[in-house]
Amino acid sequence: LFFSNQMHQFFKPTSRALILGLSTIGLTVYSLSNYVWDLPHTDFRPFKKGVNVAEQKAYEVEATAVKVIGYTLTNKKTGEQVELMMEEYLKQYKNYSKEEWDYEQLRSTPAIEPTKISDFAIEHPDGYEITDDILSDPNYSLMVVANKFYIADTQTETFIRRDSSYVTDTLSVGDTIELVRRLDRVVERPVTKERYTWDEKYLKAWREIVNPVLMEAEKAGWNIYAVTKPYGTQTVEEFRHATQSAYPFYKADDILLKTIVRSNPGVVLWKNGTIVNKWHYKQLPDFESIKSTTENQSAAQ
């Protein structure tokens, strides 16, 4: 008897090579589609389409709240320990003076693990929080998300600023006293300012893709705004000027922004605290298509 040490193969070498090549191309295209050209096919993150962030945030705040449920009391002299739940503690606390006993709180365990939704917080450039205003907006709104600006180069310029100081003198004119303001001194001080060279491809995404949609939305009465990582006022204003973005820029944690949408920039459609839809900027439809979809959804409800 003769035994072959060759395994049986279902396809010829040419067919196997073709299948391998097509599979590699298909997986590569799918991977690029999930990151470079579009958002992931399946969104496992908390800020996925259809989530009511307002309700989920309120639920997580309540469910993750830690409460004091009792105390562990330790006698300072003997080391004796007594554990009292809150109901029993309220009955007996007079028997355990703080001069003789050390108090350690017993805390409850959170009912759930919080997600990034618990950290959802948006700030105005002046420093106050506007999260509730965004989540309670009953109308459709478009949020542009940018976890960072792409800067090609930064240069620091120094120039001299002249600050004038004035004093006021009294001058007697006849029976009246007049106040006369005169220059006292001029103080010169050096001032530095950052000059940015922006990534041109990044600017183009804002100017030619995102902003035309937002401008049409604003004309239709929608609320529009951008949210970025915390930058200085000068940086934001220079970027707004470079992209011709005539809408407010707010700020939030950059990790939070990456969790909301995996595109920079990305666009999120909101209503009543719910994420209605979101897009990679390369797949952003025109405003009429977005508006038509929202109208059809409203009619279906």
PDB file of C-alpha atoms in Angstrom, residues 41-220:
ATOM      1  CA  HIS A  41     -20.233  49.924   9.985  1.00  0.00           C
ATOM      2  CA  THR A  42     -21.272  48.924  13.525  1.00  0.00           C
ATOM      3  CA  ASP A  43     -21.050  51.537  16.255  1.00  0.00           C
ATOM      4  CA  PHE A  44     -20.261  49.997  19.637  1.00  0.00           C
ATOM      5  CA  ARG A  45     -19.681  53.329  21.329  1.00  0.00           C
ATOM      6  CA  PRO A  46     -22.198  54.926  23.718  1.00  0.00           C
ATOM      7  CA  PHE A  47     -22.933  57.862  21.370  1.00  0.00           C
ATOM      8  CA  LYS A  48     -24.453  55.777  18.627  1.00  0.00           C
ATOM      9  CA  LYS A  49     -27.321  56.782  16.374  1.00  0.00           C
ATOM     10  CA  GLY A  50     -30.684  56.790  18.165  1.00  0.00           C
ATOM     11  CA  VAL A  51     -29.338  57.215  21.712  1.00  0.00           C
ATOM     12  CA  ASN A  52     -31.051  59.830  23.853  1.00  0.00           C
ATOM     13  CA  VAL A  53     -27.981  61.303  25.513  1.00  0.00           C
ATOM     14  CA  ALA A  54     -30.032  63.524  27.829  1.00  0.00           C
ATOM     15  CA  GLU A  55     -31.974  60.584  29.300  1.00  0.00           C
ATOM     16  CA  GLN A  56     -28.969  58.255  29.428  1.00  0.00           C
ATOM     17  CA  LYS A  57     -26.820  60.863  31.154  1.00  0.00           C
ATOM     18  CA  ALA A  58     -29.506  61.486  33.786  1.00  0.00           C
ATOM     19  CA  TYR A  59     -29.903  57.729  34.313  1.00  0.00           C
ATOM     20  CA  GLU A  60     -26.157  57.185  34.690  1.00  0.00           C
ATOM     21  CA  VAL A  61     -25.839  60.038  37.161  1.00  0.00           C
ATOM     22  CA  GLU A  62     -28.535  58.444  39.301  1.00  0.00           C
ATOM     23  CA  ALA A  63     -27.366  54.846  38.872  1.00  0.00           C
ATOM     24  CA  THR A  64     -23.708  55.595  39.580  1.00  0.00           C
ATOM     25  CA  ALA A  65     -24.343  57.842  42.568  1.00  0.00           C
ATOM     26  CA  VAL A  66     -22.547  56.544  45.664  1.00  0.00           C
ATOM     27  CA  LYS A  67     -24.446  56.968  48.914  1.00  0.00           C
ATOM     28  CA  VAL A  68     -23.390  56.664  52.547  1.00  0.00           C
ATOM     29  CA  ILE A  69     -25.174  53.558  53.876  1.00  0.00           C
ATOM     30  CA  GLY A  70     -23.549  53.324  57.292  1.00  0.00           C
ATOM     31  CA  TYR A  71     -20.370  53.652  59.337  1.00  0.00           C
ATOM     32  CA  THR A  72     -17.541  51.546  60.648  1.00  0.00           C
ATOM     33  CA  LEU A  73     -16.646  52.811  64.142  1.00  0.00           C
ATOM     34  CA  THR A  74     -13.227  52.096  65.670  1.00  0.00           C
ATOM     35  CA  ASN A  75     -12.489  52.665  69.329  1.00  0.00           C
ATOM     36  CA  LYS A  76      -9.376  54.822  69.628  1.00  0.00           C
ATOM     37  CA  LYS A  77      -8.128  53.063  72.777  1.00  0.00           C
ATOM     38  CA  THR A  78      -9.089  49.402  72.367  1.00  0.00           C
ATOM     39  CA  GLY A  79      -9.266  49.098  68.583  1.00  0.00           C
ATOM     40  CA  GLU A  80     -12.736  47.572  68.823  1.00  0.00           C
ATOM     41  CA  GLN A  81     -14.751  47.931  65.611  1.00  0.00           C
ATOM     42  CA  VAL A  82     -18.491  48.273  65.265  1.00  0.00           C
ATOM     43  CA  GLU A  83     -20.293  48.331  61.927  1.00  0.00           C
ATOM     44  CA  LEU A  84     -23.633  50.089  61.865  1.00  0.00           C
ATOM     45  CA  MET A  85     -25.969  50.478  58.910  1.00  0.00           C
ATOM     46  CA  MET A  86     -27.565  53.911  58.578  1.00  0.00           C
ATOM     47  CA  GLU A  87     -30.871  53.034  60.233  1.00  0.00           C
ATOM     48  CA  GLU A  88     -29.128  51.519  63.251  1.00  0.00           C
ATOM     49  CA  TYR A  89     -26.537  54.281  63.348  1.00  0.00           C
ATOM     50  CA  LEU A  90     -29.217  56.964  63.620  1.00  0.00           C
ATOM     51  CA  LYS A  91     -30.525  55.179  66.707  1.00  0.00           C
ATOM     52  CA  GLN A  92     -27.169  54.623  68.415  1.00  0.00           C
ATOM     53  CA  TYR A  93     -24.802  57.413  67.283  1.00  0.00           C
ATOM     54  CA  LYS A  94     -25.054  59.155  70.681  1.00  0.00           C
ATOM     55  CA  ASN A  95     -23.360  56.132  72.251  1.00  0.00           C
ATOM     56  CA  TYR A  96     -20.234  56.642  70.100  1.00  0.00           C
ATOM     57  CA  SER A  97     -18.652  60.007  70.785  1.00  0.00           C
ATOM     58  CA  LYS A  98     -16.100  61.242  68.267  1.00  0.00           C
ATOM     59  CA  GLU A  99     -13.648  61.791  71.111  1.00  0.00           C
ATOM     60  CA  GLU A 100     -13.538  58.001  71.660  1.00  0.00           C
ATOM     61  CA  TRP A 101     -14.384  56.591  68.218  1.00  0.00           C
ATOM     62  CA  ASP A 102     -13.086  57.072  64.679  1.00  0.00           C
ATOM     63  CA  TYR A 103     -15.732  57.164  61.958  1.00  0.00           C
ATOM     64  CA  GLU A 104     -15.329  55.615  58.490  1.00  0.00           C
ATOM     65  CA  GLN A 105     -18.142  55.812  55.959  1.00  0.00           C
ATOM     66  CA  LEU A 106     -19.625  52.714  54.336  1.00  0.00           C
ATOM     67  CA  ARG A 107     -20.602  53.548  50.758  1.00  0.00           C
ATOM     68  CA  SER A 108     -22.946  51.852  48.338  1.00  0.00           C
ATOM     69  CA  THR A 109     -21.749  50.168  45.138  1.00  0.00           C
ATOM     70  CA  PRO A 110     -22.810  51.853  41.850  1.00  0.00           C
ATOM     71  CA  ALA A 111     -25.624  49.993  40.101  1.00  0.00           C
ATOM     72  CA  ILE A 112     -23.893  50.251  36.696  1.00  0.00           C
ATOM     73  CA  GLU A 113     -20.543  51.155  35.197  1.00  0.00           C
ATOM     74  CA  PRO A 114     -20.669  54.701  33.800  1.00  0.00           C
ATOM     75  CA  THR A 115     -19.967  55.317  30.108  1.00  0.00           C
ATOM     76  CA  LYS A 116     -18.540  58.391  28.415  1.00  0.00           C
ATOM     77  CA  ILE A 117     -22.081  59.763  28.328  1.00  0.00           C
ATOM     78  CA  SER A 118     -21.646  60.588  32.014  1.00  0.00           C
ATOM     79  CA  ASP A 119     -18.743  62.846  30.985  1.00  0.00           C
ATOM     80  CA  PHE A 120     -20.717  64.649  28.271  1.00  0.00           C
ATOM     81  CA  ALA A 121     -20.111  68.316  29.021  1.00  0.00           C
ATOM     82  CA  ILE A 122     -19.890  71.267  26.628  1.00  0.00           C
ATOM     83  CA  GLU A 123     -18.510  74.663  27.656  1.00  0.00           C
ATOM     84  CA  HIS A 124     -18.923  78.142  26.240  1.00  0.00           C
ATOM     85  CA  PRO A 125     -15.633  79.949  25.423  1.00  0.00           C
ATOM     86  CA  ASP A 126     -16.284  82.169  28.463  1.00  0.00           C
ATOM     87  CA  GLY A 127     -16.078  79.116  30.717  1.00  0.00           C
ATOM     88  CA  TYR A 128     -19.671  78.359  31.698  1.00  0.00           C
ATOM     89  CA  GLU A 129     -21.356  75.069  30.846  1.00  0.00           C
ATOM     90  CA  ILE A 130     -24.056  74.892  28.141  1.00  0.00           C
ATOM     91  CA  THR A 131     -24.644  71.120  28.193  1.00  0.00           C
ATOM     92  CA  ASP A 132     -28.273  71.397  29.271  1.00  0.00           C
ATOM     93  CA  ASP A 133     -29.004  73.976  26.566  1.00  0.00           C
ATOM     94  CA  ILE A 134     -27.717  71.579  23.900  1.00  0.00           C
ATOM     95  CA  LEU A 135     -29.492  68.502  25.255  1.00  0.00           C
ATOM     96  CA  SER A 136     -32.819  70.275  25.776  1.00  0.00           C
ATOM     97  CA  ASP A 137     -33.028  71.887  22.331  1.00  0.00           C
ATOM     98  CA  PRO A 138     -36.390  70.728  20.889  1.00  0.00           C
ATOM     99  CA  ASN A 139     -35.390  71.609  17.328  1.00  0.00           C
ATOM    100  CA  TYR A 140     -32.952  69.982  14.935  1.00  0.00           C
ATOM    101  CA  SER A 141     -29.357  71.145  15.304  1.00  0.00           C
ATOM    102  CA  LEU A 142     -26.043  70.289  13.674  1.00  0.00           C
ATOM    103  CA  MET A 143     -22.868  69.899  15.715  1.00  0.00           C
ATOM    104  CA  VAL A 144     -19.474  69.846  14.008  1.00  0.00           C
ATOM    105  CA  VAL A 145     -17.045  67.771  16.071  1.00  0.00           C
ATOM    106  CA  ALA A 146     -13.293  68.340  15.850  1.00  0.00           C
ATOM    107  CA  ASN A 147     -11.147  66.637  18.474  1.00  0.00           C
ATOM    108  CA  LYS A 148      -8.185  68.726  17.263  1.00  0.00           C
ATOM    109  CA  PHE A 149      -7.165  71.191  14.566  1.00  0.00           C
ATOM    110  CA  TYR A 150      -4.598  70.026  12.024  1.00  0.00           C
ATOM    111  CA  ILE A 151      -1.797  72.604  12.100  1.00  0.00           C
ATOM    112  CA  ALA A 152       1.006  72.355   9.555  1.00  0.00           C
ATOM    113  CA  ASP A 153       3.285  74.900  11.233  1.00  0.00           C
ATOM    114  CA  THR A 154       3.340  77.414  14.090  1.00  0.00           C
ATOM    115  CA  GLN A 155       5.422  80.563  14.285  1.00  0.00           C
ATOM    116  CA  THR A 156       5.726  82.996  17.175  1.00  0.00           C
ATOM    117  CA  GLU A 157       5.758  86.683  16.301  1.00  0.00           C
ATOM    118  CA  THR A 158       6.825  89.421  18.699  1.00  0.00           C
ATOM    119  CA  PHE A 159       5.702  93.028  18.308  1.00  0.00           C
ATOM    120  CA  ILE A 160       5.743  96.134  20.454  1.00  0.00           C
ATOM    121  CA  ARG A 161       2.501  97.352  21.989  1.00  0.00           C
ATOM    122  CA  ARG A 162       2.311 100.968  23.136  1.00  0.00           C
ATOM    123  CA  ASP A 163       0.013 101.649  26.074  1.00  0.00           C
ATOM    124  CA  SER A 164      -0.797 105.285  26.780  1.00  0.00           C
ATOM    125  CA  SER A 165      -1.361 106.579  30.306  1.00  0.00           C
ATOM    126  CA  TYR A 166      -3.354 109.764  30.935  1.00  0.00           C
ATOM    127  CA  VAL A 167      -3.857 112.043  33.926  1.00  0.00           C
ATOM    128  CA  THR A 168      -6.623 114.527  34.608  1.00  0.00           C
ATOM    129  CA  ASP A 169      -5.877 118.072  35.789  1.00  0.00           C
ATOM    130  CA  THR A 170      -8.229 120.773  37.012  1.00  0.00           C
ATOM    131  CA  LEU A 171      -8.168 124.103  35.232  1.00  0.00           C
ATOM    132  CA  SER A 172      -9.774 127.248  36.599  1.00  0.00           C
ATOM    133  CA  VAL A 173     -11.522 129.279  33.910  1.00  0.00           C
ATOM    134  CA  GLY A 174     -13.247 132.318  35.367  1.00  0.00           C
ATOM    135  CA  ASP A 175     -15.739 131.093  37.920  1.00  0.00           C
ATOM    136  CA  THR A 176     -15.719 127.514  36.654  1.00  0.00           C
ATOM    137  CA  ILE A 177     -13.443 124.535  37.093  1.00  0.00           C
ATOM    138  CA  GLU A 178     -12.756 122.387  34.043  1.00  0.00           C
ATOM    139  CA  LEU A 179     -11.157 118.958  33.884  1.00  0.00           C
ATOM    140  CA  VAL A 180      -8.361 118.641  31.377  1.00  0.00           C
ATOM    141  CA  ARG A 181      -7.048 115.259  30.299  1.00  0.00           C
ATOM    142  CA  ARG A 182      -3.413 115.080  29.210  1.00  0.00           C
ATOM    143  CA  LEU A 183      -0.986 112.396  28.172  1.00  0.00           C
ATOM    144  CA  ASP A 184       1.237 111.304  31.042  1.00  0.00           C
ATOM    145  CA  ARG A 185       3.468 108.638  29.474  1.00  0.00           C
ATOM    146  CA  VAL A 186       3.631 105.915  26.851  1.00  0.00           C
ATOM    147  CA  VAL A 187       4.752 102.465  27.948  1.00  0.00           C
ATOM    148  CA  GLU A 188       6.111 100.056  25.382  1.00  0.00           C
ATOM    149  CA  ARG A 189       5.991  96.306  26.033  1.00  0.00           C
ATOM    150  CA  PRO A 190       6.720  93.275  23.879  1.00  0.00           C
ATOM    151  CA  VAL A 191       3.764  91.042  23.006  1.00  0.00           C
ATOM    152  CA  THR A 192       3.993  87.592  21.434  1.00  0.00           C
ATOM    153  CA  LYS A 193       1.405  86.112  19.105  1.00  0.00           C
ATOM    154  CA  GLU A 194       1.149  82.704  17.457  1.00  0.00           C
ATOM    155  CA  ARG A 195       0.751  82.510  13.696  1.00  0.00           C
ATOM    156  CA  TYR A 196      -0.593  79.243  12.308  1.00  0.00           C
ATOM    157  CA  THR A 197      -0.178  77.567   8.972  1.00  0.00           C
ATOM    158  CA  TRP A 198      -3.141  75.232   8.716  1.00  0.00           C
ATOM    159  CA  ASP A 199      -3.270  71.914   6.892  1.00  0.00           C
ATOM    160  CA  GLU A 200      -4.847  72.920   3.592  1.00  0.00           C
ATOM    161  CA  LYS A 201      -6.677  69.629   3.089  1.00  0.00           C
ATOM    162  CA  TYR A 202      -8.240  70.039   6.520  1.00  0.00           C
ATOM    163  CA  LEU A 203      -9.356  73.593   5.774  1.00  0.00           C
ATOM    164  CA  LYS A 204     -10.890  72.411   2.511  1.00  0.00           C
ATOM    165  CA  ALA A 205     -13.001  69.834   4.367  1.00  0.00           C
ATOM    166  CA  TRP A 206     -14.521  72.642   6.441  1.00  0.00           C
ATOM    167  CA  ARG A 207     -14.863  75.275   3.717  1.00  0.00           C
ATOM    168  CA  GLU A 208     -16.119  73.111   0.850  1.00  0.00           C
ATOM    169  CA  ILE A 209     -17.938  70.204   2.539  1.00  0.00           C
ATOM    170  CA  VAL A 210     -19.083  71.049   6.061  1.00  0.00           C
ATOM    171  CA  ASN A 211     -19.774  74.783   6.021  1.00  0.00           C
ATOM    172  CA  PRO A 212     -22.051  74.872   2.931  1.00  0.00           C
ATOM    173  CA  VAL A 213     -24.341  72.358   4.687  1.00  0.00           C
ATOM    174  CA  LEU A 214     -24.299  74.301   7.941  1.00  0.00           C
ATOM    175  CA  MET A 215     -25.052  77.592   6.234  1.00  0.00           C
ATOM    176  CA  GLU A 216     -28.145  76.108   4.583  1.00  0.00           C
ATOM    177  CA  ALA A 217     -29.211  74.646   7.930  1.00  0.00           C
ATOM    178  CA  GLU A 218     -28.862  78.029   9.592  1.00  0.00           C
ATOM    179  CA  LYS A 219     -31.013  79.635   6.878  1.00  0.00           C
ATOM    180  CA  ALA A 220     -33.666  77.019   7.665  1.00  0.00           C
TER     181      ALA A 220
END
